[in-house]
mmCIF file of C-alpha atoms and ligand atoms in Angstrom:
data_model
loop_
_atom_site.group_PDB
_atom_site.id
_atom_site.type_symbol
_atom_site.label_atom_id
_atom_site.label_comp_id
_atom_site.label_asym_id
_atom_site.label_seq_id
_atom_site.Cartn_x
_atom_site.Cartn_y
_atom_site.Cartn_z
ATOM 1 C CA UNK V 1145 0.000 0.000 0.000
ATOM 2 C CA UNK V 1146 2.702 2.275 1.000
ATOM 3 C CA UNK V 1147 4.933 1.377 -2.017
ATOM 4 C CA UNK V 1148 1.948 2.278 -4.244
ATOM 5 C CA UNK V 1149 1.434 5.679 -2.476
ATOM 6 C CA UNK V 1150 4.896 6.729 -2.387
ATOM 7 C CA UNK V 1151 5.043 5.558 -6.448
ATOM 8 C CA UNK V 1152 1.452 7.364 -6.533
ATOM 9 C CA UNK V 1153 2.928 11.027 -4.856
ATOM 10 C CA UNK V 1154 6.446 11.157 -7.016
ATOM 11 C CA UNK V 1155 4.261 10.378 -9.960
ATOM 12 C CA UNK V 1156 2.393 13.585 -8.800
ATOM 13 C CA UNK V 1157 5.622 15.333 -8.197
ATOM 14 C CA UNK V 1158 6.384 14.604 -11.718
ATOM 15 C CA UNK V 1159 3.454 16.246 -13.228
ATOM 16 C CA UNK V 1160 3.320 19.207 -11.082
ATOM 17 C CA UNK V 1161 6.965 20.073 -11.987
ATOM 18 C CA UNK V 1162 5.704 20.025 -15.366
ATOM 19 C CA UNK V 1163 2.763 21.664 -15.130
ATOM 20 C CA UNK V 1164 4.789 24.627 -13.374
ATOM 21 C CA UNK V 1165 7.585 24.396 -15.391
ATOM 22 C CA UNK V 1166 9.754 24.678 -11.724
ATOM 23 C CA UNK V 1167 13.204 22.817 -10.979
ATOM 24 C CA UNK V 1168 12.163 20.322 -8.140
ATOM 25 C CA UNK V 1169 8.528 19.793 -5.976
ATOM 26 C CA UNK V 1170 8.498 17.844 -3.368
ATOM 27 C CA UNK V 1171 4.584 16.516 -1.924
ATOM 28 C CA UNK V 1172 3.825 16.059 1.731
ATOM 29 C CA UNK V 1173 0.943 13.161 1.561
ATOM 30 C CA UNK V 1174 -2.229 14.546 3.102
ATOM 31 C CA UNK V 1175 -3.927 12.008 5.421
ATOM 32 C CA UNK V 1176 -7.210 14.100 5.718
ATOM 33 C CA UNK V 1177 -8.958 17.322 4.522
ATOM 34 C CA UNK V 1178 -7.441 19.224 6.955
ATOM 35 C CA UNK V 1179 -4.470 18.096 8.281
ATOM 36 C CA UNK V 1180 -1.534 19.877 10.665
ATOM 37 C CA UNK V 1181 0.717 17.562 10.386
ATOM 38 C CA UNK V 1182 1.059 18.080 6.817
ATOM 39 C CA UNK V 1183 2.531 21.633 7.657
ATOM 40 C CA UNK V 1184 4.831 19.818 9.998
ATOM 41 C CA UNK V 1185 6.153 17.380 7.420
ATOM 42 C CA UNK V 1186 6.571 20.092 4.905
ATOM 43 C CA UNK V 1187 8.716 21.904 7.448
ATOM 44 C CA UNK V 1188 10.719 18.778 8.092
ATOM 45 C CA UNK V 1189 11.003 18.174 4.570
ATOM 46 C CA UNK V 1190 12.109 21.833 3.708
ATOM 47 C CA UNK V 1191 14.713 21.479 6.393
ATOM 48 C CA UNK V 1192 16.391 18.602 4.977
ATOM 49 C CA UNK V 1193 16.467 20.610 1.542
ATOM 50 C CA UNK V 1194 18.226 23.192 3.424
ATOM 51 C CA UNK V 1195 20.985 21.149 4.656
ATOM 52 C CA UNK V 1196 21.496 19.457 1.511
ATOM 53 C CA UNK V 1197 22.191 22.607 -0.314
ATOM 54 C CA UNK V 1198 23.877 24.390 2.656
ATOM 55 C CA UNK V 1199 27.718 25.191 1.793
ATOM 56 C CA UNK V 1200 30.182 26.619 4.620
ATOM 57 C CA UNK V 1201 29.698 30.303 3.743
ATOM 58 C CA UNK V 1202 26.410 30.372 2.294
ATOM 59 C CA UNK V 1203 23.901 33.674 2.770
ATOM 60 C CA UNK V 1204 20.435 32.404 3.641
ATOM 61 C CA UNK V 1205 17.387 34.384 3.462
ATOM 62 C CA UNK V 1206 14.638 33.975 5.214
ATOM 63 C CA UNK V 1207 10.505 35.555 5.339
ATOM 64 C CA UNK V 1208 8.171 34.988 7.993
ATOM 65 C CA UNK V 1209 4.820 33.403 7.989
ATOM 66 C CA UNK V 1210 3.454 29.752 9.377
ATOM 67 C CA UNK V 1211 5.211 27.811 6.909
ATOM 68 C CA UNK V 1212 8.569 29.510 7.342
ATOM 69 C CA UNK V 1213 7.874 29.048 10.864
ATOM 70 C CA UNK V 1214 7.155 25.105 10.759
ATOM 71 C CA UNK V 1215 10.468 24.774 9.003
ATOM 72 C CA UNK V 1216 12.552 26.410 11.653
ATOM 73 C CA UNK V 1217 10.856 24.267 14.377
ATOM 74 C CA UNK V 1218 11.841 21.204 12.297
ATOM 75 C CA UNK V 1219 15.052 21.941 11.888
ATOM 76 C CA UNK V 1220 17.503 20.082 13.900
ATOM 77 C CA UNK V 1221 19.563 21.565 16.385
ATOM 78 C CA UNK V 1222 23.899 21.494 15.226
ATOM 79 C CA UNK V 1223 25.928 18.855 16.646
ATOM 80 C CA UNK V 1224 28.946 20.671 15.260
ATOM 81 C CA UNK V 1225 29.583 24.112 16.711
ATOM 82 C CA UNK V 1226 32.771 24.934 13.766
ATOM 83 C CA UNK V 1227 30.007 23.490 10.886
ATOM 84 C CA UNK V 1228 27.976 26.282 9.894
ATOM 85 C CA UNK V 1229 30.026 29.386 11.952
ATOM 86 C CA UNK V 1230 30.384 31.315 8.537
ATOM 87 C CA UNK V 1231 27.438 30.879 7.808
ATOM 88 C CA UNK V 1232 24.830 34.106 7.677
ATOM 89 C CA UNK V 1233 21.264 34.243 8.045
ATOM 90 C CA UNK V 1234 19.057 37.139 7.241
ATOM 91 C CA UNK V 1235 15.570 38.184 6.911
ATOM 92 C CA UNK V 1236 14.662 38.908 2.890
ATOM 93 C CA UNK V 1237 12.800 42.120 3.889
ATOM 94 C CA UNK V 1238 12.051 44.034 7.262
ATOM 95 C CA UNK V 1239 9.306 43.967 8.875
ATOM 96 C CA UNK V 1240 7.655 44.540 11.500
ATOM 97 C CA UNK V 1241 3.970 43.289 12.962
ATOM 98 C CA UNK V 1242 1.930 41.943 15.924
ATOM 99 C CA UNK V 1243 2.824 38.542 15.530
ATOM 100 C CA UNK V 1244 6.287 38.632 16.509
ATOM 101 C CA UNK V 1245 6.554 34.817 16.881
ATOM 102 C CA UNK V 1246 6.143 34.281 13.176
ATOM 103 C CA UNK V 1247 8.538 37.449 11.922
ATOM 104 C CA UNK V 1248 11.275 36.891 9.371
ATOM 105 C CA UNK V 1249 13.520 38.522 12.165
ATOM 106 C CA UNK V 1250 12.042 36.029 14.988
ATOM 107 C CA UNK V 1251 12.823 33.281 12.371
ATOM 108 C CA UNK V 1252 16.197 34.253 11.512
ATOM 109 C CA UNK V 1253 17.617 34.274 14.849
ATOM 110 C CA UNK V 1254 15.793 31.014 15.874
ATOM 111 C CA UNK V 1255 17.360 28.913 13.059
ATOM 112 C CA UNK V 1256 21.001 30.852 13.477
ATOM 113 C CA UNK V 1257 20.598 29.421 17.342
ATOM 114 C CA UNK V 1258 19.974 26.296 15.632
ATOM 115 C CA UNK V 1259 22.763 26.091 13.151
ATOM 116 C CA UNK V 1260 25.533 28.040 15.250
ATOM 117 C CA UNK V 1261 25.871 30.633 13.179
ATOM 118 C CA UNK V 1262 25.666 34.268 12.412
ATOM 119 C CA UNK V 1263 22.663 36.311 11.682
ATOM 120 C CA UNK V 1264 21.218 39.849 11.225
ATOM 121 C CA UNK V 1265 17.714 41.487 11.712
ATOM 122 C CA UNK V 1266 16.248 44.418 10.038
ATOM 123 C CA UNK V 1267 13.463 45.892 11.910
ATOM 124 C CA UNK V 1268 12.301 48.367 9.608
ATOM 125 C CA UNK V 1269 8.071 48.853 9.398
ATOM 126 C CA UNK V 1270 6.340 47.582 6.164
ATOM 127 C CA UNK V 1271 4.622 51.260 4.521
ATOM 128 C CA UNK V 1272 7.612 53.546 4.613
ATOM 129 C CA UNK V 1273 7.832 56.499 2.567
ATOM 130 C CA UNK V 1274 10.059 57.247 -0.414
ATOM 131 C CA UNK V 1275 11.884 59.565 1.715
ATOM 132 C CA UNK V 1276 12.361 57.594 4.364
ATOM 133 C CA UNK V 1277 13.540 54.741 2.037
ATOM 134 C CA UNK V 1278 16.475 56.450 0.592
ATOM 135 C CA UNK V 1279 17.588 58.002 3.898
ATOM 136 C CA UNK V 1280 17.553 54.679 5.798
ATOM 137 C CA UNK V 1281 19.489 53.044 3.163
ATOM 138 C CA UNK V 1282 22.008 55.905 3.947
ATOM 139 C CA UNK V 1283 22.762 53.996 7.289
ATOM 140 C CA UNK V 1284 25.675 51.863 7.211
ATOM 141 C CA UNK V 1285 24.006 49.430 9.535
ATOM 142 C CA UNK V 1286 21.073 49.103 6.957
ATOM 143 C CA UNK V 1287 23.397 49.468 3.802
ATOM 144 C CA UNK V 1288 25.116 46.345 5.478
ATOM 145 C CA UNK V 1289 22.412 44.449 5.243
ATOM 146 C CA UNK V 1290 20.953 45.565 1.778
ATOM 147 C CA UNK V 1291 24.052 43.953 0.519
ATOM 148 C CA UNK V 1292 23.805 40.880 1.990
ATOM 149 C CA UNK V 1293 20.106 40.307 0.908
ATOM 150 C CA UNK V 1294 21.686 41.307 -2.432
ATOM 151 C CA UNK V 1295 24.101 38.016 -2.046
ATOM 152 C CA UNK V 1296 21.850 35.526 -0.680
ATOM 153 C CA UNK V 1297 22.721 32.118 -1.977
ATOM 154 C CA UNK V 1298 19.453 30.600 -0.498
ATOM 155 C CA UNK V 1299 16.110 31.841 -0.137
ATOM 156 C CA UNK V 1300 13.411 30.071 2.125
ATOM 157 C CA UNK V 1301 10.411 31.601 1.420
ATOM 158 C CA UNK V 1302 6.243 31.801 2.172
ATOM 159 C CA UNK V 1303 3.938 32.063 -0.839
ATOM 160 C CA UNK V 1304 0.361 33.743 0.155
ATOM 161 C CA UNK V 1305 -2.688 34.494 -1.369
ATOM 162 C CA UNK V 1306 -3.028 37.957 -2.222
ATOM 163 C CA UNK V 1307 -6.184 38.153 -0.126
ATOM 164 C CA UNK V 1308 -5.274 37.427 2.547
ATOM 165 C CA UNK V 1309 -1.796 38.522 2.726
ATOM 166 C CA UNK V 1310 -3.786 42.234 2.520
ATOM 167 C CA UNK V 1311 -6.178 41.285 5.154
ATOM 168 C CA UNK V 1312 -3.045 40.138 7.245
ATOM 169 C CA UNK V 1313 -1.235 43.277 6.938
ATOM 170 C CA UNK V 1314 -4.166 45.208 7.614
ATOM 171 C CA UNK V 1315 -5.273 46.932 4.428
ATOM 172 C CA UNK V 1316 -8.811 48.754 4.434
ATOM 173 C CA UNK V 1317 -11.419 46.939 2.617
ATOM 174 C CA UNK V 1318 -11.382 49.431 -0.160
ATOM 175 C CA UNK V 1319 -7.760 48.768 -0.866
ATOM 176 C CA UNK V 1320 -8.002 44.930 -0.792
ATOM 177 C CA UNK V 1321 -10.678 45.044 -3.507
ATOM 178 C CA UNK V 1322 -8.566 47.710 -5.119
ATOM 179 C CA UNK V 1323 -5.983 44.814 -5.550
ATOM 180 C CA UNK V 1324 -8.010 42.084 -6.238
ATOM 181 C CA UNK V 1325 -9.552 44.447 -9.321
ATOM 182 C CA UNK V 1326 -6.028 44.746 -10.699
ATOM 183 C CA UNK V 1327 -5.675 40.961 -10.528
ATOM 184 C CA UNK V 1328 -3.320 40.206 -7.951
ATOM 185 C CA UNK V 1329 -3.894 36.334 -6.814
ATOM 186 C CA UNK V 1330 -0.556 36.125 -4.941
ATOM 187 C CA UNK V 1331 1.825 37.347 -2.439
ATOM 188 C CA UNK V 1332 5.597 36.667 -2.153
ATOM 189 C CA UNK V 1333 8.141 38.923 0.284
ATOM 190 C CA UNK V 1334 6.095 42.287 -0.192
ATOM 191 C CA UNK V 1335 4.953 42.098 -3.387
ATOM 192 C CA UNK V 1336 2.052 41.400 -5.236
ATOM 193 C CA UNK V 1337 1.783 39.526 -8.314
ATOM 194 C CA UNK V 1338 -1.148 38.666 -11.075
ATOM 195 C CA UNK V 1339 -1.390 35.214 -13.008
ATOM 196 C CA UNK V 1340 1.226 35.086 -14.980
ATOM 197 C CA UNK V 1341 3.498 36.509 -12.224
ATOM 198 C CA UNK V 1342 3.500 40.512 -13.546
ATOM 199 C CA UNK V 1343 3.841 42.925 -10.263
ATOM 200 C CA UNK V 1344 0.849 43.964 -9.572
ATOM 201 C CA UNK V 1345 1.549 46.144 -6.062
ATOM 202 C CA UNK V 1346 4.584 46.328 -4.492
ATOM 203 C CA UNK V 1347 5.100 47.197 -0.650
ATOM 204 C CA UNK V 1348 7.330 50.389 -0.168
ATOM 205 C CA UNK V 1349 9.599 48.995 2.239
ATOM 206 C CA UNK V 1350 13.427 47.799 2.497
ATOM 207 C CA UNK V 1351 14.371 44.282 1.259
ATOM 208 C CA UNK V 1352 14.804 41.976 -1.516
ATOM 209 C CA UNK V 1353 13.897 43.364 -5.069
ATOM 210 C CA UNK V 1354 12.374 41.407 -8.051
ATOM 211 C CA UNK V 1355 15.674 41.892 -9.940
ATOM 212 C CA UNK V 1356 17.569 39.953 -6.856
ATOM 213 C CA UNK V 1357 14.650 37.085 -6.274
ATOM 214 C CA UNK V 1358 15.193 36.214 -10.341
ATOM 215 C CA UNK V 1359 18.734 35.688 -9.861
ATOM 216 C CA UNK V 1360 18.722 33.770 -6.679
ATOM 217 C CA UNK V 1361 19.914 29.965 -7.617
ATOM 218 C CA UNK V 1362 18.408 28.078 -4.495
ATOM 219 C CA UNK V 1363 15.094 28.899 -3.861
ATOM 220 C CA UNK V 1364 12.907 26.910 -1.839
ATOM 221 C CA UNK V 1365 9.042 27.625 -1.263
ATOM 222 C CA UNK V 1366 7.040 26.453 1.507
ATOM 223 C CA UNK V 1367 3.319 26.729 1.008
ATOM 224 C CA UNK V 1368 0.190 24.396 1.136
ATOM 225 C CA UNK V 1369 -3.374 24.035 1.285
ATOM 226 C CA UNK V 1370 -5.501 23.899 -1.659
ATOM 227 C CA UNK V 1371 -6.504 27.670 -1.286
ATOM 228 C CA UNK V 1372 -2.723 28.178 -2.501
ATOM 229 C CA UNK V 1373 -3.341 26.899 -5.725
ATOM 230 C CA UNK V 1374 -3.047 30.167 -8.338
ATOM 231 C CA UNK V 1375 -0.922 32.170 -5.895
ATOM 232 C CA UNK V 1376 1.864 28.931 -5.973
ATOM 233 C CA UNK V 1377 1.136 28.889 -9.929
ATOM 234 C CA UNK V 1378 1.459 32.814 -10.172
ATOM 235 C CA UNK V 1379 4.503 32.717 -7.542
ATOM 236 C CA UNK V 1380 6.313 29.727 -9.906
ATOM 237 C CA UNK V 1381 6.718 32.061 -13.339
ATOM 238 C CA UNK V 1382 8.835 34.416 -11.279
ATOM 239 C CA UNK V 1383 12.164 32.022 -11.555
ATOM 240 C CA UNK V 1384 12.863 28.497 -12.911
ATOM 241 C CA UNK V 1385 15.238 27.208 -10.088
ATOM 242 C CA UNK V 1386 12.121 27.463 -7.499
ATOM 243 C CA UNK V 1387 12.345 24.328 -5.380
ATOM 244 C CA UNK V 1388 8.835 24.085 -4.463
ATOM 245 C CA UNK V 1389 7.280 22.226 -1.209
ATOM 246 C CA UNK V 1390 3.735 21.803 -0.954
ATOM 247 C CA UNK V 1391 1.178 19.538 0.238
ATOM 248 C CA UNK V 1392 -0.960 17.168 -1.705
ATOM 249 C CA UNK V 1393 -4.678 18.440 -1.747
ATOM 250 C CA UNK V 1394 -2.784 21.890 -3.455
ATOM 251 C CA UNK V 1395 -0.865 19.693 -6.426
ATOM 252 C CA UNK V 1396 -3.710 18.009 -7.006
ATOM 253 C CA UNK V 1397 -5.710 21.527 -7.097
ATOM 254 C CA UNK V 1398 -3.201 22.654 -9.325
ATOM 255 C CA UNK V 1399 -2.995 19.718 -11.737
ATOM 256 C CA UNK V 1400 -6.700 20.001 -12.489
ATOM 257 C CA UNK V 1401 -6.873 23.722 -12.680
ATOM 258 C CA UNK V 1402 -3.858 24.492 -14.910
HETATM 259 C C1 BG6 J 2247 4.905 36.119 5.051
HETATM 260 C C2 BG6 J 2247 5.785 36.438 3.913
HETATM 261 O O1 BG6 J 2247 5.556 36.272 6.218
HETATM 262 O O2 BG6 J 2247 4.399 34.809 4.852
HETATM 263 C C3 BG6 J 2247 4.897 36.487 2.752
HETATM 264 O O3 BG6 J 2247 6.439 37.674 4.067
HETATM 265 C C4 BG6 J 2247 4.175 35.177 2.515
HETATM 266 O O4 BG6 J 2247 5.628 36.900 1.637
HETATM 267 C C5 BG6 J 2247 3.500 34.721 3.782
HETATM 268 O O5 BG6 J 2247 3.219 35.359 1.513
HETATM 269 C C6 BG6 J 2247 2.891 33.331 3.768
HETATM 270 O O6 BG6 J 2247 2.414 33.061 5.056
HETATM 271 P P1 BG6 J 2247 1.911 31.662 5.579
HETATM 272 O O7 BG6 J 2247 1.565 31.927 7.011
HETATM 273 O O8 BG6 J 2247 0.749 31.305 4.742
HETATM 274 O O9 BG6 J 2247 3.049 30.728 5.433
#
């Protein structure tokens, strides 16, 4: 039985990677409609990608949200203290919210205790304006950083709906609908994307840029449930070398949608 599920779920894997036209997926097996341990497997899983991939001086960037947050409780603890100690981990964009526990920031320094390693936070607010930009990139301390998101070698990253995403960083009604008008279906590190992946909003605040996520080699996406399903499609036109983890109900969502 098990042989013919695991056969049944790369099958899957296979197709999905087609359909998105991605480097790798990798499908947690749902055992009901509404599972948490799924989110807890996906976070194990991602963790192992991780430390396949990790080299001794590698930058790794980081988001926030519930599935970033899964994978940092998953990950194991370092047995070897010399291992990982140039290695850096960073959050891909400031931030700044009410639920500290599942910050990029929180994240970063959670997993850095895990690794042994070194890490730096940004703690800049989301809706910043263009003045305010350009002088706080004036700041060494923030122009240090800016660099090193510039260099990251690994990204581990949330996908959201647009939707919600909005909702979650409290935007009025008005403006939610605004977005939704203009197409936006997903949401990936603070901006806003349509269908076939075109920008649709973008957050003024200080992080990653477009230009730097397309470059980025290893990227690995964490994201599931079948309410996912256009914002992983939308989020998986942005760069070929996404590494995408994701839960079953959403491939199969995706498989008979696209
Ligand atoms: C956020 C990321 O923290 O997590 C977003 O900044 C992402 O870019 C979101 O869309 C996904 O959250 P979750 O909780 O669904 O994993």
């Amino acid at each position: 039985y098990i042989f013919y599920t695991l056969k049944g779920l790369k099958a899957l894997e296979e197709q999905l990677k087609e359909i998105l036209n991605i480097k790798k997926v990798i499908i947690s097996p749902n055992s009901s409609g509404d599972d948490p341990f799924v989110y807890k497997d996906m976070g194990k899983t991602a963790s192992k990608c991780i430390n396949s991939i990790i080299k001794n001086d590698s930058i790794i960037g980081l988001t926030g949200g519930t599935s970033i947050y899964q994978v940092v409780m998953e990950y194991k603890n370092s047995r070897d203290i010399e291992k990982y100690k140039n290695v850096t981990i960073i959050p891909a964009r400031g931030g700044l919210g009410k639920e500290v526990e599942y910050q990029a920031n929180t994240l970063v320094q959670n997993l850095a205790n895990k690794l042994g390693c070194n890490y730096k936070t940004l703690y800049t607010p989301d809706f910043l304006s263009k003045g305010t930009i350009d002088s706080l990139l004036k700041e060494p301390s923030i122009k240090s950083i800016i660099e090193l998101i510039e260099h990251i070698d690994i990204l581990v990253f949330g996908i959201g709906r647009a939707d919600k995403m909005a909702k979650r960083r409290g935007l009025k009604n008005d403006e939610i609908q605004s977005l939704i008008s203009k197409g936006a279906v997903s949401e990936a590190f603070g901006y806003y994307f349509n269908e076939n992946g075109e920008i649709v909003h973008e957050i003024s605040t200080i992080g990653i840029k477009l230009e730097t996520f397309k470059k980025i080699e290893n990227l690995i996406a964490v994201a599931g449930g079948s309410e996912k399903a256009e914002a992983i499609a939308s989020i998986s036109k942005l760069n070929k070398n996404l590494t995408l983890i994701c839960d079953e109900s959403v491939a199969k969502k995706i498989i008979l949608k696209y």
